[in-house]
Amino acid sequence: MLKEIYHNLTTLRFALMVILLPVLFMVNALIYSLGGDGYTTQINDYNRRVTENRKHIVEYADQSLAELALIGPGELPKRPSRLIFCAGGVDEVVSRSIKMRSDGTISRGRGVADEDYKWRIPLKLAYKVESAGTTPTRRVKINWVFIGVLMSFFAILFTFDAIAEERSRGTLSLMMSNTVSRGQVLLGKYLGAFVTLMVPLIVSILMNLLIIVLSRNIPFGSSEWLRILGMVGLFALLVSIFIFLGLFFSSRVSNAITSLVWLLLTWVFLAFVFPSLLGTFVGNLNPIPSVDEISMRRRAQLDQIDDEWREVDDEWREEATPKLKKAPSIEYPSRTRAWAEYFTAIGDTEKQIADQHIDQQLRQVQLARDLTQISPIATFQYAMEGLANTSIVGYVDFVKQARRYRQTFIDFVKTEDQGDPESLHIYPVREGLSQKPVNPDAVPVFEERISYRSVLTQVGLLVLFNLLFFIMAQVSFLMSEVK
Amino acid sequence: MANLWFVIQREFVSNVLTSRFMIGFIVCLLSTAVAVFVQVDDYEKRLAGYNTAVREAETAAQKWNLYSKIKPQAHRKPNPLGIFNVGTENFGANTVTVELGKPVFELSLPIGGGAPAQKRGSDNPFLEMFLTVDVVFIFKIVLSALAILFAYNTISGEREDGTLKLVLSNAIPRDTIVLGKYLGGMLSLFPIVLMSLIVALIIALSSRVTAFDGNDIAHIVLIFAVSLLYVSTWYLLGLLLSIWTKTAATTLILSMFIWVMLTSVHSNIVAFAVEKLPPYKSNPESAALQSTPDVWDQFKRERDAYIKQRGYEKITHPITWEPKTISTGTGKSTGSGGYYFVESYSIISVDRADTSIFQELLGYQEQLRVEYANKVEAILNKPAEERERNAKFADMLSRISFADTYDFAIGTITGTDRQRYNDFIQNARAYKREIVEYLKDKEAFSSRAWFSDDKGAAELTDLPVFQHQRLSLSESLSRASVDVLILVAWNIVLFMTAYVSFLRYDMS
């Protein structure tokens, strides 16, 4: 093994790696600790939103519970990840907030006698998932994931000739004639390559972290250090996979160069072509309704509800009085109840369409993601994103929590309303709810809980890949002819 | 000549018979096929969205009865060549709405009151986490790697095998060997490029909606030529390194290293450097937005001066107007800045009133309003212009890598580059001027149909329609000429260096 390390150290590829790795890690640290789209900008934006939201809640809570209940708690921003420099994930693609407030007042509806009555449709969750990217160029981001892709490339470069070269030089038979067993030879080769690859990597990572910590723009807690440690582990798993792959090809093929050619083609395919291509391909195989279709469907359903409740200008039904002829008021509970039914119908439709739309989008992208995990590089990427909390699974979690919060908020309004004897307890009409101000501190606050459990699947997959390629390399080496 | 042919043949045969040729061929064909399949689908969606938008605009246009109410739209038509190179097709505004008092501009920060240039929503933005792969991307990444795999052992490999000595000891001159090896390698890469493009074309044509005309086909041929040039650059680089290094493995490692740097690392570092140290600095967009209300105040002053000069300020006419600036509402950064200016007319019993004074005033002020909107446009456009200048500078630096040069060249040829997108915005502005001219010719500003249709609605049958022509082959070629010339220059330099190096090659 020492012989292997020594041999590796003196090669050109090692020199190239030792130059490239620190440069990339330093560029990465500079981009994300000082660059415009780094953590600082994001956390400032997040804090601004949180304070604005707080102001919003206080403002409406001071007015009355009814006002707050209808307008909603405002915007729920997703906390930016401190480790976005490791893996950008979905956080670099879509905007990180969910709007949870009513879209404003409507007044002077047709068929309502009190023409000046202004009402508010109750809050809904609006998922603003328009793309956040503004640059039209295809650009690979220099983050840790990208460096991981390069590490897999270097792993190939260090192993393609491990066995084939010795075989063609004749040293393999010399080694075999010693008392060293084949398994030990393979293990030595593996460990030699592993150490040569991991030591520069870890040194570069330390340089990267040093810059980031010194720049003081990204605060690091114990959780961050732990996750970084986990990421180093992921690097090790990925590198190990490609070392085994390299050893496998190297022992299969008689010529070192042929093995390198095979490995490179495999690598280009696994790293560049396969994940992206398969991802978009699956996305297209599993079509979801377009934005235009969904907005048309929404319009149609809302029109239908409107017709049902407020129909007046229909010639044949001139006799029939619309259900919502008079504005709701505290004195007339039955009238208020009719309005509540109308609002609930609208609210349910809006909720159903918006929730269904984002569910479809998320399902589509998750399916694509699951299938691309056939490539270990893609699996590595998703695990990194999982640890950085920028993965699609994290986003799904965020959406789920926002929905749970919606329910918590509505429950809060209802229980608070029960405490007011003057209220009609009719949700969601302003006149049917308590008109008294509510203590803003009592309003539940949206708190995001982050789970890293999804990473375990990817770690398991990476270990499985390791085992598979280890067995392949082992069997292929044991069965290979020395000459 | 016979010697040359012999070397070409030998090189070609030794390439084609290897596994890398077969694998390369299959990988290229398969990935091209899948990429085109995906892109055709994407194009169909874009086209459907475009058609819907155009239809809706036509329906809306039928309801226009007043000259002041018209809001013609400029729609960006999807480019069928986007199937080969997506470029800016999914980026930026698709629709620009022309309103006389509104400037046409683009800002990167969101803006209230409905920005004039708008983008249609994407069906699933989450899918953007996957890189967009199109034919040009595959060529840029996979074909270049393939070219290196074909070239790395041309000289150093033969040297290791010992065959180089034998070849050189023949009567074949060294220049013939270099030329022969180059042509032989290119000959084996040629069918891969050709077949990939043909497969791409067949899949694209099998879709119902894609229709390529002669101009498009000519452009595709041009894409083919430039791609060959690009592949040739990589092949020559591999050949040169093969001459310079002693073993084939070293050649391959070195050239793959350069490959990674040029295809993915270089442009990122450039983009970062330009972002951090922009050569052209501008005021922030919010500052530009904040200065616009002053311009509109000036407009109001000028108009009031006119009213005073004409002695109309004391006349109470039957029509009142309520001028208001629309605030931008982008939070605290812009404050109460207004970027456009609208007036609503409350008309009191028009049919009995004499509106001639009002018409005269409108005839004066509406043209003035357009002029002031243009002034605001110039102010608001500054940040975008600066961004564009910085982006151009970054492009210049990216061109050091011929992989990026290739990207730019193809983008220009397919008409999906940033410049072509800027053309669209410029054309939309020209369209607005055209509309203004049209209204002037009709004397619409001072006509009664500007604000009331009681004595005949506005006559709009010959309202100009927005045109955004695709470029002809010669125009595309002249735009792409710089990039193509850079590629040619790389080829010449690399070939000459390889040639000279091989002539002075020391066998020992």
Coordinates of N, CA and C in Angstrom, one line a residue, chain B residues 197-283:
Chain B
L197 N -26.7 14.5 -35.9 CA -27.6 15.6 -36.4 C -28.7 15.0 -37.2
I198 N -28.5 14.0 -38.0 CA -29.5 13.4 -38.8 C -30.6 12.8 -37.9
V199 N -30.2 12.1 -36.9 CA -31.1 11.5 -36.0 C -31.9 12.6 -35.3
A200 N -31.2 13.7 -34.9 CA -31.9 14.8 -34.3 C -33.0 15.4 -35.2
L201 N -32.6 15.5 -36.5 CA -33.5 16.1 -37.5 C -34.7 15.2 -37.7
I202 N -34.4 13.9 -37.8 CA -35.6 13.0 -38.0 C -36.6 13.1 -36.9
I203 N -36.0 13.0 -35.6 CA -36.9 13.1 -34.5 C -37.7 14.4 -34.4
A204 N -37.0 15.5 -34.7 CA -37.6 16.8 -34.7 C -38.7 16.8 -35.8
L205 N -38.5 16.3 -36.9 CA -39.4 16.4 -38.0 C -40.6 15.4 -37.8
S206 N -40.4 14.4 -37.0 CA -41.5 13.4 -36.8 C -42.6 14.0 -35.9
S207 N -42.3 15.1 -35.3 CA -43.3 15.8 -34.4 C -44.2 16.5 -35.4
R208 N -45.5 16.7 -34.9 CA -46.5 17.3 -35.8 C -46.2 18.8 -35.9
V209 N -45.7 19.4 -34.9 CA -45.7 20.9 -34.9 C -44.5 21.5 -35.5
T210 N -43.4 20.7 -35.5 CA -42.2 21.3 -36.0 C -42.1 21.3 -37.5
A211 N -41.9 22.5 -38.1 CA -41.8 22.6 -39.5 C -40.6 23.4 -39.8
F212 N -39.6 22.8 -40.5 CA -38.4 23.6 -40.8 C -38.5 24.0 -42.3
D213 N -38.3 25.3 -42.5 CA -38.3 25.7 -43.9 C -36.8 25.7 -44.4
G214 N -36.6 26.1 -45.6 CA -35.3 26.0 -46.3 C -34.3 26.8 -45.5
N215 N -34.7 27.9 -44.9 CA -33.8 28.8 -44.1 C -33.3 28.0 -42.9
D216 N -34.2 27.3 -42.3 CA -33.9 26.5 -41.1 C -32.9 25.4 -41.4
I217 N -33.2 24.7 -42.5 CA -32.3 23.6 -42.9 C -30.9 24.2 -43.2
A218 N -30.8 25.3 -43.8 CA -29.5 25.9 -44.1 C -28.8 26.2 -42.8
H219 N -29.6 26.7 -41.8 CA -29.0 26.9 -40.5 C -28.5 25.7 -39.9
I220 N -29.2 24.6 -40.0 CA -28.8 23.3 -39.4 C -27.5 22.8 -40.1
V221 N -27.4 23.0 -41.4 CA -26.1 22.7 -42.1 C -25.0 23.5 -41.5
L222 N -25.3 24.7 -41.2 CA -24.2 25.6 -40.7 C -23.8 25.1 -39.3
I223 N -24.8 24.7 -38.5 CA -24.5 24.1 -37.2 C -23.6 22.9 -37.3
F224 N -23.9 22.1 -38.3 CA -23.1 20.9 -38.6 C -21.6 21.3 -38.9
A225 N -21.5 22.3 -39.8 CA -20.1 22.8 -40.1 C -19.4 23.3 -38.9
V226 N -20.0 24.1 -38.1 CA -19.3 24.7 -37.0 C -19.0 23.6 -35.9
S227 N -19.9 22.6 -35.8 CA -19.7 21.6 -34.9 C -18.4 20.8 -35.3
L228 N -18.3 20.5 -36.6 CA -17.1 19.8 -37.1 C -15.9 20.6 -36.8
L229 N -16.0 22.0 -37.0 CA -14.8 22.8 -36.7 C -14.4 22.7 -35.2
Y230 N -15.4 22.6 -34.3 CA -15.2 22.5 -32.9 C -14.6 21.2 -32.6
V231 N -15.1 20.1 -33.1 CA -14.5 18.8 -32.9 C -13.1 18.8 -33.3
S232 N -12.9 19.4 -34.5 CA -11.5 19.4 -35.0 C -10.6 20.1 -34.1
T233 N -11.0 21.2 -33.4 CA -10.2 21.9 -32.5 C -9.7 21.0 -31.4
W234 N -10.7 20.2 -30.8 CA -10.3 19.3 -29.8 C -9.4 18.2 -30.3
Y235 N -9.6 17.7 -31.5 CA -8.8 16.7 -32.0 C -7.4 17.2 -32.1
L236 N -7.2 18.4 -32.7 CA -5.9 18.9 -32.9 C -5.2 19.1 -31.5
L237 N -6.0 19.6 -30.5 CA -5.4 19.7 -29.2 C -4.8 18.4 -28.7
G238 N -5.6 17.3 -28.9 CA -5.2 16.0 -28.4 C -4.0 15.6 -29.2
L239 N -4.0 15.9 -30.5 CA -2.8 15.5 -31.3 C -1.6 16.2 -30.9
L240 N -1.7 17.5 -30.6 CA -0.6 18.3 -30.2 C 0.0 17.7 -28.8
L241 N -0.9 17.5 -27.9 CA -0.5 16.9 -26.6 C 0.2 15.6 -26.8
S242 N -0.3 14.8 -27.8 CA 0.2 13.5 -28.0 C 1.6 13.6 -28.5
I243 N 1.9 14.7 -29.3 CA 3.3 14.9 -29.7 C 4.2 15.3 -28.6
W244 N 3.6 16.2 -27.7 CA 4.5 16.7 -26.7 C 4.8 15.8 -25.5
T245 N 3.9 14.8 -25.3 CA 4.1 13.9 -24.2 C 4.7 12.6 -24.6
K246 N 5.2 11.9 -23.6 CA 5.9 10.6 -23.9 C 5.0 9.4 -24.0
T247 N 4.0 9.4 -23.0 CA 3.2 8.2 -23.0 C 1.7 8.6 -23.3
A248 N 1.0 7.6 -23.8 CA -0.4 7.9 -24.1 C -1.2 8.2 -22.9
A249 N -0.9 7.6 -21.8 CA -1.7 7.8 -20.6 C -1.5 9.3 -20.1
T250 N -0.3 9.8 -20.2 CA -0.1 11.2 -19.9 C -0.9 12.1 -20.8
T251 N -0.8 11.8 -22.1 CA -1.6 12.6 -23.0 C -3.1 12.7 -22.6
L252 N -3.6 11.5 -22.3 CA -5.0 11.4 -22.0 C -5.3 12.2 -20.7
I253 N -4.5 12.0 -19.7 CA -4.8 12.7 -18.4 C -4.7 14.2 -18.6
L254 N -3.7 14.6 -19.3 CA -3.5 16.1 -19.5 C -4.7 16.6 -20.3
S255 N -5.0 15.9 -21.4 CA -6.1 16.5 -22.2 C -7.5 16.5 -21.6
M256 N -7.7 15.4 -20.8 CA -9.0 15.4 -20.0 C -9.0 16.5 -19.0
F257 N -7.9 16.8 -18.4 CA -7.8 17.9 -17.5 C -8.2 19.2 -18.2
I258 N -7.5 19.5 -19.3 CA -7.9 20.7 -20.0 C -9.3 20.7 -20.4
W259 N -9.8 19.5 -20.8 CA -11.2 19.4 -21.2 C -12.2 19.8 -20.0
V260 N -11.9 19.3 -18.8 CA -12.7 19.7 -17.7 C -12.6 21.2 -17.5
M261 N -11.4 21.8 -17.6 CA -11.2 23.2 -17.3 C -12.0 24.0 -18.3
L262 N -11.9 23.7 -19.6 CA -12.5 24.5 -20.7 C -14.0 24.3 -20.8
T263 N -14.5 23.1 -20.5 CA -15.9 23.0 -20.7 C -16.7 23.4 -19.5
S264 N -16.2 23.3 -18.3 CA -17.1 23.6 -17.2 C -16.5 24.6 -16.2
V265 N -15.2 24.6 -16.0 CA -14.7 25.4 -14.9 C -14.5 26.9 -15.3
H266 N -13.9 27.1 -16.5 CA -13.5 28.4 -16.9 C -14.6 29.4 -16.9
S267 N -15.7 29.1 -17.5 CA -16.7 30.1 -17.6 C -17.3 30.5 -16.3
N268 N -17.3 29.6 -15.3 CA -17.8 29.9 -14.0 C -16.9 30.9 -13.3
I269 N -15.6 30.6 -13.4 CA -14.7 31.6 -12.8 C -14.8 32.9 -13.4
V270 N -14.9 33.0 -14.7 CA -15.1 34.3 -15.4 C -16.3 35.0 -14.9
A271 N -17.4 34.2 -14.9 CA -18.7 34.9 -14.4 C -18.6 35.4 -13.0
F272 N -17.9 34.7 -12.2 CA -17.8 35.1 -10.8 C -16.9 36.4 -10.8
A273 N -15.8 36.4 -11.5 CA -14.9 37.5 -11.5 C -15.6 38.8 -12.0
V274 N -16.4 38.6 -13.1 CA -17.0 39.8 -13.6 C -18.1 40.3 -12.6
E275 N -18.8 39.3 -12.0 CA -19.8 39.8 -11.0 C -19.2 40.5 -9.8
K276 N -18.0 40.0 -9.4 CA -17.4 40.7 -8.2 C -16.7 42.0 -8.6
L277 N -16.1 42.0 -9.8 CA -15.4 43.3 -10.2 C -16.0 43.7 -11.6
P278 N -17.2 44.2 -11.6 CA -17.8 44.6 -12.8 C -17.1 45.8 -13.5
P279 N -16.7 45.7 -14.7 CA -16.0 46.8 -15.3 C -16.9 48.0 -15.5
Y280 N -18.2 47.8 -15.6 CA -19.1 48.9 -15.8 C -20.0 49.0 -14.5
K281 N -20.0 50.0 -13.8 CA -20.8 50.1 -12.6 C -22.0 51.0 -12.9
S282 N -23.1 50.7 -12.3 CA -24.3 51.5 -12.5 C -25.0 51.8 -11.2
N283 N -25.9 52.7 -11.2 CA -26.7 53.0 -10.1 C -27.6 51.8 -9.9

